Coordinates of C-alpha atoms in Angstrom, one line a residue:
M1 CA -123.1 -53.6 164.0
K2 CA -119.6 -52.7 163.3
N3 CA -118.4 -56.4 163.1
K4 CA -121.7 -56.7 160.2
I5 CA -119.7 -54.0 158.4
I6 CA -116.3 -55.2 158.6
I7 CA -117.1 -58.6 157.4
L8 CA -119.5 -56.9 154.7
L9 CA -116.5 -54.9 153.3
I10 CA -114.1 -57.8 153.5
A11 CA -116.9 -60.2 151.6
I12 CA -116.6 -57.5 149.1
L13 CA -113.4 -57.1 148.7
T14 CA -112.8 -61.0 148.6
F15 CA -115.3 -61.0 145.4
A16 CA -113.3 -58.1 143.8
L17 CA -110.3 -60.4 144.5
C18 CA -112.0 -63.5 143.0
A19 CA -112.9 -61.5 139.9
F20 CA -109.5 -60.4 139.5
C21 CA -108.1 -64.0 140.0
V22 CA -110.6 -65.3 137.3
T23 CA -109.5 -62.5 134.9
A24 CA -105.9 -63.4 135.5
C25 CA -106.6 -67.0 134.7
N26 CA -108.0 -66.3 130.9
K27 CA -105.9 -66.9 128.1
N28 CA -107.1 -64.0 126.5
V29 CA -104.5 -62.2 124.8
N30 CA -105.9 -59.1 124.9
K31 CA -106.7 -59.1 128.1
T32 CA -104.1 -57.7 131.2
I33 CA -103.7 -59.0 134.6
G34 CA -104.2 -55.8 137.1
V35 CA -103.6 -54.9 140.6
D36 CA -105.4 -57.2 143.3
V37 CA -107.0 -56.0 146.8
V38 CA -105.6 -58.8 148.8
N39 CA -106.3 -57.7 152.2
A40 CA -108.6 -55.4 154.3
Y41 CA -108.2 -54.6 158.4
I42 CA -109.0 -52.2 160.6
E43 CA -106.9 -50.3 162.7
D44 CA -107.8 -47.4 165.2
G45 CA -111.2 -47.4 163.7
E46 CA -110.1 -46.8 160.1
L47 CA -110.5 -48.9 157.2
F48 CA -107.5 -49.9 155.4
L49 CA -107.3 -52.3 152.1
V50 CA -103.7 -54.1 151.4
L51 CA -102.8 -54.0 147.3
S52 CA -101.2 -56.8 146.0
T53 CA -98.5 -54.4 145.1
G54 CA -97.9 -54.0 148.9
E55 CA -99.5 -51.0 149.0
Y56 CA -102.4 -49.9 151.3
V57 CA -105.3 -47.2 151.0
N58 CA -106.8 -46.0 154.2
C59 CA -110.6 -45.4 153.5
G60 CA -111.3 -43.6 156.5
Q61 CA -113.3 -44.0 160.0
V62 CA -115.1 -47.0 159.8
A63 CA -118.9 -46.3 159.8
G64 CA -121.0 -46.9 163.1
S65 CA -124.1 -48.9 163.7
D66 CA -126.6 -46.5 162.1
G67 CA -124.4 -46.6 158.8
G68 CA -123.4 -43.4 158.9
N69 CA -121.1 -42.3 162.0
G70 CA -118.1 -43.7 163.5
S71 CA -117.2 -44.9 166.8
D72 CA -117.2 -41.3 168.5
G73 CA -120.7 -40.9 166.5
V74 CA -119.2 -38.4 164.2
D75 CA -117.1 -38.4 160.9
G76 CA -117.6 -42.0 160.5
V77 CA -117.7 -43.7 157.1
S78 CA -118.7 -46.8 154.7
I79 CA -118.6 -48.0 151.3
T80 CA -121.0 -46.9 149.3
G81 CA -120.5 -48.4 146.0
I82 CA -118.0 -50.3 144.0
R83 CA -117.1 -50.2 140.2
Y84 CA -114.9 -49.6 137.5
N85 CA -114.2 -46.3 135.5
D86 CA -113.7 -46.1 131.8
D87 CA -110.1 -46.7 132.2
G88 CA -110.7 -50.0 133.8
D89 CA -109.6 -48.6 137.2
L90 CA -111.4 -50.4 139.9
V91 CA -113.1 -47.3 141.9
I92 CA -114.5 -47.4 145.5
T93 CA -117.0 -44.7 146.7
L94 CA -117.3 -43.6 150.5
S95 CA -120.3 -42.2 152.1
N96 CA -118.8 -39.1 152.3
G97 CA -118.4 -38.7 148.7
D98 CA -114.4 -39.5 148.3
E99 CA -113.5 -41.9 146.0
R100 CA -110.4 -43.9 146.2
I101 CA -109.0 -45.7 143.2
V102 CA -107.4 -48.8 144.3
A103 CA -106.6 -51.4 141.5
I104 CA -106.2 -51.4 137.8
A105 CA -108.5 -53.9 136.7
P106 CA -108.5 -56.6 133.9
K107 CA -109.2 -55.2 130.4
G108 CA -111.1 -56.8 127.0
C109 CA -114.3 -58.3 128.2
D110 CA -117.5 -56.6 127.5
H111 CA -119.3 -58.2 130.8
V112 CA -122.7 -60.1 130.3
Y113 CA -123.7 -60.4 133.9
G114 CA -126.2 -63.2 135.1
D115 CA -129.2 -62.5 138.1
W116 CA -128.7 -60.1 140.8
V117 CA -127.9 -61.9 144.1
V118 CA -128.8 -60.0 147.0
E119 CA -126.5 -61.0 150.4
T120 CA -128.2 -58.3 152.4
E121 CA -131.3 -56.2 152.6
A122 CA -131.0 -52.7 153.5
D123 CA -133.0 -51.8 157.0
C124 CA -132.9 -49.0 159.2
V125 CA -129.1 -49.6 160.5
T126 CA -127.7 -51.8 158.0
Q127 CA -126.3 -51.5 154.2
G128 CA -128.0 -53.6 151.6
Y129 CA -125.9 -55.5 149.3
K130 CA -125.9 -57.2 145.9
Y131 CA -123.9 -58.5 142.8
H132 CA -123.7 -60.4 140.0
V133 CA -121.2 -62.1 138.0
C134 CA -119.9 -62.0 134.1
K135 CA -120.9 -65.1 132.6
D136 CA -117.6 -64.6 130.3
C137 CA -114.8 -63.6 132.6
G138 CA -116.3 -64.1 136.0
F139 CA -116.0 -60.2 137.0
I140 CA -118.3 -59.2 139.7
E141 CA -120.2 -56.0 140.0
H142 CA -121.4 -54.7 143.2
E143 CA -124.1 -52.4 144.7
I144 CA -124.4 -51.2 148.0
T145 CA -127.4 -49.5 149.3
P146 CA -127.2 -47.3 152.4
A147 CA -129.2 -47.9 155.6
L148 CA -132.5 -46.5 155.7
G149 CA -132.3 -44.9 158.9
H150 CA -134.9 -44.9 162.1
D151 CA -138.6 -43.5 161.3
Y152 CA -139.9 -42.7 164.6
D153 CA -143.4 -42.2 164.8
H154 CA -143.6 -38.9 166.9
N155 CA -147.5 -38.6 166.1
H156 CA -148.4 -41.6 168.0
S157 CA -145.7 -41.9 170.9
E158 CA -146.9 -44.7 173.8
V159 CA -145.2 -43.2 176.7
L160 CA -144.6 -39.8 177.2
V161 CA -141.8 -39.3 180.0
T162 CA -142.3 -35.3 181.0
P163 CA -144.4 -33.4 178.5
A164 CA -143.1 -30.2 177.0
T165 CA -144.3 -26.9 179.1
C166 CA -144.1 -23.1 177.7
T167 CA -140.7 -22.9 179.6
D168 CA -139.3 -26.4 180.1
M169 CA -138.2 -29.1 177.2
G170 CA -140.4 -32.3 177.4
W171 CA -139.3 -35.9 176.4
E172 CA -141.1 -38.8 175.1
V173 CA -140.3 -42.6 174.0
V174 CA -141.1 -43.2 170.5
T175 CA -141.3 -46.1 168.0
C176 CA -139.3 -46.5 164.4
K177 CA -142.4 -47.8 162.3
T178 CA -140.0 -50.0 160.0
C179 CA -138.2 -52.1 163.0
G180 CA -140.2 -51.4 166.2
E181 CA -136.8 -50.2 168.0
T182 CA -137.8 -47.3 170.7
Q183 CA -135.7 -44.3 171.8
V184 CA -136.4 -41.4 174.0
S185 CA -136.8 -38.1 172.1
K186 CA -136.9 -34.6 173.5
I187 CA -140.0 -32.3 173.0
E188 CA -139.1 -28.7 172.1
P189 CA -141.0 -25.9 174.7
T190 CA -144.4 -24.9 173.8
D191 CA -145.2 -21.3 173.0
H192 CA -146.5 -19.4 175.8
H193 CA -150.3 -18.5 175.7
Y194 CA -150.5 -14.9 177.0
L195 CA -154.2 -13.4 178.1
L196 CA -155.0 -10.5 180.2
A197 CA -155.5 -10.9 184.0
E198 CA -155.6 -8.8 186.5
V199 CA -152.2 -9.2 189.0
G200 CA -152.1 -7.4 192.3
G201 CA -154.6 -4.5 191.2
Y202 CA -153.3 -3.9 187.6
V203 CA -154.0 -5.6 184.3
A204 CA -151.1 -7.9 182.6
L205 CA -150.8 -10.6 180.1
V206 CA -150.2 -13.6 181.7
C207 CA -149.8 -17.4 180.2
S208 CA -152.6 -19.2 180.7
D209 CA -150.7 -22.7 180.6
C210 CA -147.5 -21.8 183.3
G211 CA -148.6 -18.9 184.8
M212 CA -145.4 -16.6 183.2
H213 CA -146.0 -12.7 182.7
Q214 CA -145.3 -11.3 179.2
P215 CA -141.8 -10.2 179.6
S216 CA -140.6 -6.5 179.6
E217 CA -138.5 -5.4 176.1
G218 CA -135.5 -3.1 176.0
L219 CA -133.7 -4.4 179.0
E220 CA -129.7 -5.3 179.3
F221 CA -128.2 -8.1 180.0
K222 CA -124.8 -9.6 180.2
M223 CA -123.4 -13.4 179.3
T224 CA -122.6 -15.3 182.2
Y225 CA -121.2 -19.4 182.8
G226 CA -123.5 -21.4 185.0
S227 CA -123.6 -24.7 185.8
S228 CA -126.0 -25.6 182.9
G229 CA -124.0 -23.6 180.4
I230 CA -124.4 -20.2 179.3
E231 CA -127.0 -17.9 181.0
Y232 CA -127.8 -14.0 181.0
T233 CA -127.8 -11.8 184.0
L234 CA -129.8 -8.7 184.0
T235 CA -127.6 -5.7 184.3
G236 CA -129.9 -2.5 183.6
L237 CA -133.5 -1.5 182.6
G238 CA -131.6 0.3 179.2
T239 CA -134.8 1.5 177.1
C240 CA -137.5 -0.3 179.0
T241 CA -140.2 2.0 180.1
D242 CA -142.7 -0.1 181.8
E243 CA -144.0 0.7 185.0
H244 CA -144.8 -3.1 185.3
L245 CA -141.5 -4.7 184.7
V246 CA -141.4 -8.2 184.1
V247 CA -137.9 -10.1 183.9
P248 CA -138.0 -12.4 180.8
D249 CA -137.5 -16.3 181.6
V250 CA -135.2 -16.8 178.5
I251 CA -133.9 -14.4 175.6
D252 CA -133.3 -15.2 172.4
T253 CA -129.1 -15.2 171.4
V254 CA -127.0 -16.2 168.8
Y255 CA -126.9 -19.3 171.0
G256 CA -130.6 -19.7 170.3
R257 CA -132.9 -19.2 173.8
L258 CA -131.1 -19.1 176.9
P259 CA -132.3 -18.5 180.5
V260 CA -132.1 -15.5 182.4
T261 CA -131.0 -16.5 185.7
G262 CA -129.2 -13.4 187.5
I263 CA -130.3 -10.0 188.6
A264 CA -126.8 -7.6 189.2
K265 CA -126.8 -5.3 191.8
D266 CA -128.4 -1.7 191.9
V267 CA -130.5 -2.5 188.8
F268 CA -133.6 -1.3 190.3
N269 CA -132.4 1.7 192.4
G270 CA -134.2 4.9 192.0
S271 CA -136.3 3.7 189.6
D272 CA -140.2 4.4 188.8
I273 CA -141.6 0.5 188.8
K274 CA -144.7 0.1 190.4
S275 CA -144.6 -3.7 190.1
L276 CA -141.8 -6.5 189.6
Y277 CA -142.5 -10.1 188.1
L278 CA -139.3 -12.7 188.4
S279 CA -139.3 -15.8 186.7
K280 CA -138.7 -19.2 188.1
N281 CA -135.0 -19.1 186.1
I282 CA -133.8 -16.5 188.1
T283 CA -131.7 -18.1 190.6
K284 CA -128.9 -15.3 191.5
I285 CA -129.4 -11.9 193.1
E286 CA -126.7 -10.0 193.7
G287 CA -126.1 -8.5 197.3
S288 CA -126.1 -4.2 197.0
S289 CA -124.7 -1.5 199.1
S290 CA -127.8 0.2 199.1
G291 CA -130.6 -2.1 198.3
M292 CA -132.3 -3.9 195.9
F293 CA -135.9 -1.4 195.6
A294 CA -133.8 1.9 197.1
Y295 CA -135.8 4.7 196.6
C296 CA -138.3 2.9 194.5
N297 CA -141.1 4.8 196.2
G298 CA -143.6 3.3 193.7
L299 CA -142.9 -0.3 193.7
S300 CA -145.9 -1.6 195.6
V301 CA -146.4 -5.2 194.1
I302 CA -143.6 -7.9 194.0
N303 CA -144.6 -11.5 192.1
I304 CA -142.0 -14.7 191.7
H305 CA -143.1 -17.5 189.6
Q306 CA -144.5 -20.2 192.0
K307 CA -142.0 -22.6 190.5
N308 CA -139.0 -21.0 191.2
P309 CA -136.4 -23.3 193.3
V310 CA -134.5 -20.4 195.2
Y311 CA -137.0 -17.4 196.1
R312 CA -140.4 -16.7 196.6
S313 CA -142.9 -13.8 197.0
D314 CA -144.8 -13.7 199.6
G315 CA -146.5 -10.6 201.2
N316 CA -144.9 -8.4 198.6
C317 CA -141.5 -9.4 199.8
I318 CA -138.8 -11.6 198.0
V319 CA -137.8 -14.3 200.2
D320 CA -134.7 -16.7 200.3
I321 CA -136.7 -20.0 200.7
F322 CA -133.4 -22.0 201.9
N323 CA -131.9 -19.0 204.1
R324 CA -135.8 -18.3 205.4
T325 CA -134.8 -14.2 205.0
V326 CA -136.6 -11.5 203.4
I327 CA -133.7 -10.5 200.8
A328 CA -135.9 -7.3 199.8
G329 CA -139.2 -5.5 200.2
C330 CA -141.1 -2.4 199.3
L331 CA -143.5 -0.2 200.6
S332 CA -146.7 -2.4 200.9
S333 CA -144.4 -5.6 202.1
A334 CA -145.8 -7.6 205.0
I335 CA -143.4 -9.9 206.5
P336 CA -144.2 -13.4 206.8
S337 CA -145.2 -14.2 209.9
D338 CA -145.8 -18.0 209.8
G339 CA -142.1 -18.7 210.7
S340 CA -140.9 -19.1 207.2
V341 CA -139.0 -15.8 207.6
T342 CA -136.3 -15.7 210.6
T343 CA -134.0 -12.9 209.1
I344 CA -134.5 -9.4 207.7
G345 CA -131.5 -9.3 205.2
T346 CA -128.9 -7.3 204.7
F347 CA -130.2 -3.6 202.9
A348 CA -133.8 -5.7 202.4
F349 CA -135.9 -2.3 203.0
Y350 CA -132.7 0.6 202.6
G351 CA -133.6 3.7 201.2
M352 CA -137.4 2.8 201.2
T353 CA -138.1 6.6 202.6
E354 CA -141.8 6.4 201.9
L355 CA -142.4 3.2 204.5
T356 CA -144.3 4.7 207.7
K357 CA -145.4 1.4 209.3
L358 CA -142.6 -1.1 209.9
V359 CA -144.3 -4.9 211.8
I360 CA -141.2 -7.5 212.8
P361 CA -143.4 -11.0 213.5
E362 CA -142.3 -12.6 216.4
K363 CA -140.6 -15.5 214.7
V364 CA -138.2 -12.9 213.2
V365 CA -134.5 -13.4 215.1
T366 CA -132.2 -11.1 213.2
L367 CA -132.7 -7.7 211.8
E368 CA -128.8 -7.3 209.6
T369 CA -127.2 -4.7 208.5
G370 CA -128.8 -1.5 207.1
A371 CA -132.1 -3.6 206.8
F372 CA -134.1 -0.6 207.6
G373 CA -131.4 1.9 206.8
R374 CA -132.6 5.5 205.9
C375 CA -135.9 4.6 206.0
T376 CA -136.8 8.2 206.6
G377 CA -140.5 7.9 206.8
L378 CA -140.9 6.0 210.2
T379 CA -141.7 7.8 213.2
E380 CA -142.1 5.4 215.8
L381 CA -140.8 1.9 216.3
N382 CA -141.8 -1.0 218.8
L383 CA -139.3 -3.6 218.7
G384 CA -139.1 -7.2 220.4
G385 CA -141.7 -7.8 223.0
E386 CA -142.5 -10.4 225.7
N387 CA -143.2 -13.4 223.2
S388 CA -140.6 -12.0 220.3
M389 CA -137.8 -14.1 219.2
L390 CA -135.6 -11.2 218.0
A391 CA -132.0 -11.3 219.5
T392 CA -130.2 -8.9 217.5
I393 CA -130.3 -5.8 215.7
G394 CA -127.6 -5.7 213.3
T395 CA -125.3 -2.6 212.3
E396 CA -126.7 0.1 210.9
A397 CA -129.9 -1.5 210.8
F398 CA -132.0 2.1 211.2
F399 CA -129.1 4.2 210.4
M400 CA -129.8 7.8 209.3
C401 CA -134.0 7.0 209.4
T402 CA -134.2 10.7 210.5
G403 CA -138.0 10.4 210.9
L404 CA -138.0 8.6 214.0
Q405 CA -138.9 10.4 217.4
K406 CA -139.6 7.6 219.9
V407 CA -138.1 4.1 219.7
T408 CA -139.1 1.4 222.3
I409 CA -137.0 -2.1 222.4
T410 CA -137.9 -4.8 224.5
N411 CA -136.5 -8.3 225.0
V412 CA -134.1 -7.8 222.4
P413 CA -130.5 -9.0 224.0
S414 CA -128.0 -7.3 221.3
I415 CA -128.4 -3.6 219.7
G416 CA -125.4 -3.8 217.0
Q417 CA -123.0 -1.2 216.4
S418 CA -124.3 2.3 214.8
A419 CA -127.9 0.5 214.8
F420 CA -129.7 4.2 215.2
D421 CA -126.7 6.1 214.3
S422 CA -127.5 9.9 213.2
C423 CA -131.4 9.5 213.4
Y424 CA -131.5 12.9 213.9
N425 CA -134.6 13.7 215.3
L426 CA -135.2 11.0 217.7
K427 CA -136.4 12.4 220.9
E428 CA -137.1 9.4 223.6
L429 CA -135.6 5.9 224.0
I430 CA -136.6 2.8 225.8
L431 CA -134.7 0.1 226.4
D432 CA -136.9 -2.1 228.2
K433 CA -136.6 -5.5 230.2
G434 CA -134.5 -7.9 228.4
C435 CA -132.3 -6.0 226.5
Q436 CA -128.6 -6.6 227.3
R437 CA -125.6 -5.1 225.4
V438 CA -125.9 -1.9 223.6
R439 CA -122.6 -1.7 221.1
S440 CA -120.3 1.2 220.1
Y441 CA -122.0 4.2 218.3
A442 CA -125.7 2.4 218.7
F443 CA -127.1 5.9 219.2
A444 CA -124.4 8.2 218.3
A445 CA -125.6 11.5 216.7
C446 CA -129.1 11.1 217.7
T447 CA -128.9 15.3 218.2
S448 CA -132.6 15.5 219.3
L449 CA -132.7 12.5 222.0
E450 CA -133.5 14.1 225.1
T451 CA -135.0 10.9 227.1
V452 CA -133.5 7.9 227.9
R453 CA -135.1 4.8 229.7
I454 CA -132.7 1.8 230.3
S455 CA -133.8 -1.5 232.2
S456 CA -131.6 -2.9 234.9
S457 CA -131.0 -6.2 232.6
V458 CA -128.7 -4.1 230.1
T459 CA -125.5 -5.4 231.2
R460 CA -123.0 -3.5 229.1
I461 CA -123.0 -0.3 227.2
D462 CA -120.0 0.2 225.1
S463 CA -118.1 3.4 223.8
F464 CA -119.8 6.3 222.4
A465 CA -123.2 4.6 222.6
F466 CA -125.0 7.4 223.1
G467 CA -121.6 9.9 221.7
A468 CA -122.7 13.4 220.3
C469 CA -126.3 13.3 221.9
G470 CA -126.2 16.8 222.4
Q471 CA -129.7 17.3 223.9
L472 CA -129.6 14.4 226.5
Y473 CA -130.4 15.9 229.9
D474 CA -132.4 12.9 230.9
L475 CA -131.5 9.7 231.7
Y476 CA -133.3 6.6 234.0
Y477 CA -131.2 3.9 234.7
Q478 CA -133.6 1.1 236.7
G479 CA -130.2 -0.1 238.5
S480 CA -128.2 1.5 241.1
T481 CA -125.3 3.6 240.9
S482 CA -122.8 0.9 241.1
G483 CA -124.8 -1.5 238.6
W484 CA -124.4 1.6 236.1
I485 CA -120.6 2.2 236.6
E486 CA -120.5 -1.5 235.9
I487 CA -122.3 -1.6 233.0
A488 CA -120.8 1.8 230.9
D489 CA -117.9 2.5 229.2
A490 CA -116.0 4.7 230.3
S491 CA -116.8 7.1 227.1
W492 CA -120.2 5.9 226.3
N493 CA -121.4 9.5 226.2
T494 CA -118.3 10.7 224.4
S495 CA -118.6 12.4 221.0
P496 CA -115.6 10.3 218.7
N497 CA -113.2 12.4 216.8
F498 CA -115.2 11.6 213.7
Y499 CA -118.1 14.1 214.9
P500 CA -116.2 17.0 215.1
S501 CA -119.4 19.0 214.4
F502 CA -121.2 17.7 217.7
T503 CA -120.6 18.8 221.3
K504 CA -119.7 16.0 223.9
T505 CA -122.7 14.7 225.5
P506 CA -124.0 17.1 228.6
I507 CA -125.1 14.2 230.9
S508 CA -123.0 12.7 233.5
N509 CA -122.9 10.2 236.0
S510 CA -124.6 13.0 238.4
D511 CA -127.6 13.8 236.0
I512 CA -128.7 9.8 236.0
H513 CA -131.5 9.0 237.5
Y514 CA -131.3 6.0 239.2
G515 CA -134.0 3.2 240.4
Q516 CA -136.6 5.4 238.7
F517 CA -137.7 3.5 235.5

């Protein structure tokens, strides 16, 4: 297309040059010889005209294939008119409105023109050009019409590549009504159509097309930069008082409608929300030292849009799909038992003080750090079992679960450091067959612990594992005296220095009952 334009420009200039030459040859004494355009060339995408005086005029960036844009798609110019002004100056008008006076024309003719000669008809991408010639002096008057531009028929697109939805842009193939050229064109997202629907025991406004819930208002966000450009992260509840909280999929900003992709840590801690809905755009949930829903004792329903690529809601838990991890739960959570979850994540249920019942499915392998810390409503735990795959109870997994009174652990190889530290009301502990290692401080400061039963499968009890357990007078070890000496660290029942308010655990090796499990 650029080549056509260049040829057209040079043709125009040639006609103008001919006119000057004809006039110069006229013997009328009232006529003067003007300055001619003797050449035209393009350098670095810009059009230059060379005058007979040796000077040149830069007309700017050459127009692109649509008659209006340059080689980079912007700022291109084309010639839209060639005329003589009242002073006889040759004036070239550009598509950006600029005018260039490039020559002084011959004077003295009133010009009587012949019929217009159409060289090029304007079409969707090409400028039109016509001229007529003065019968007396041979002067040529030119007329350039702009390219028409494509007229795409969006009402009758033949092929729909991807339909637009409430949340996603669509794409269609459209055809120009004039020339038949086709192109792929985007379709803006449609509006949500909210209708009342019952969700998890309460009524909400839900889009009948995409399932998105009507977003809550008054929330606080911060701008971030992600892989797709500007994004937003939920940072606080702001002025929002909704009990049934809905994090929006997009928000209106000075940059347009942009996605909400993240949730900052501690946003919901201690809030009064009863339900939470996350859109499909939420792909980053920041970790926290106190759990995503710590002390949210009214929260019982968690929903996530079914098309979310990173998280899903299952049994009122938030599940990291790729890592097969429950990253957060609530009072009514039922951890999936189908094998899609193998880990209860860090601080997943931390601070759920009203949680009274806990079932760990057989296919769960790991309870991570603080997974059930400060779940003070728990009174009894049975962890592991004959068919259980649970291999690790992580650091502080049940730290300060002060309601616990009895814990039975079966077939769990590793009980992590401080796993049950400061469970003040724990009275009875059974480490049954299959248990192997009890790490430092695992049951430290369990000040009400009276009875402990330890299987002979246990191969190591680390320092301070039962430190500061001031009521521990009854310990049963299924193995022998020599076996106990081998597995128990010398400080297994000694109070560490940072528990100054507790006395040393009174039990000694002579108080241990061997082989009486």
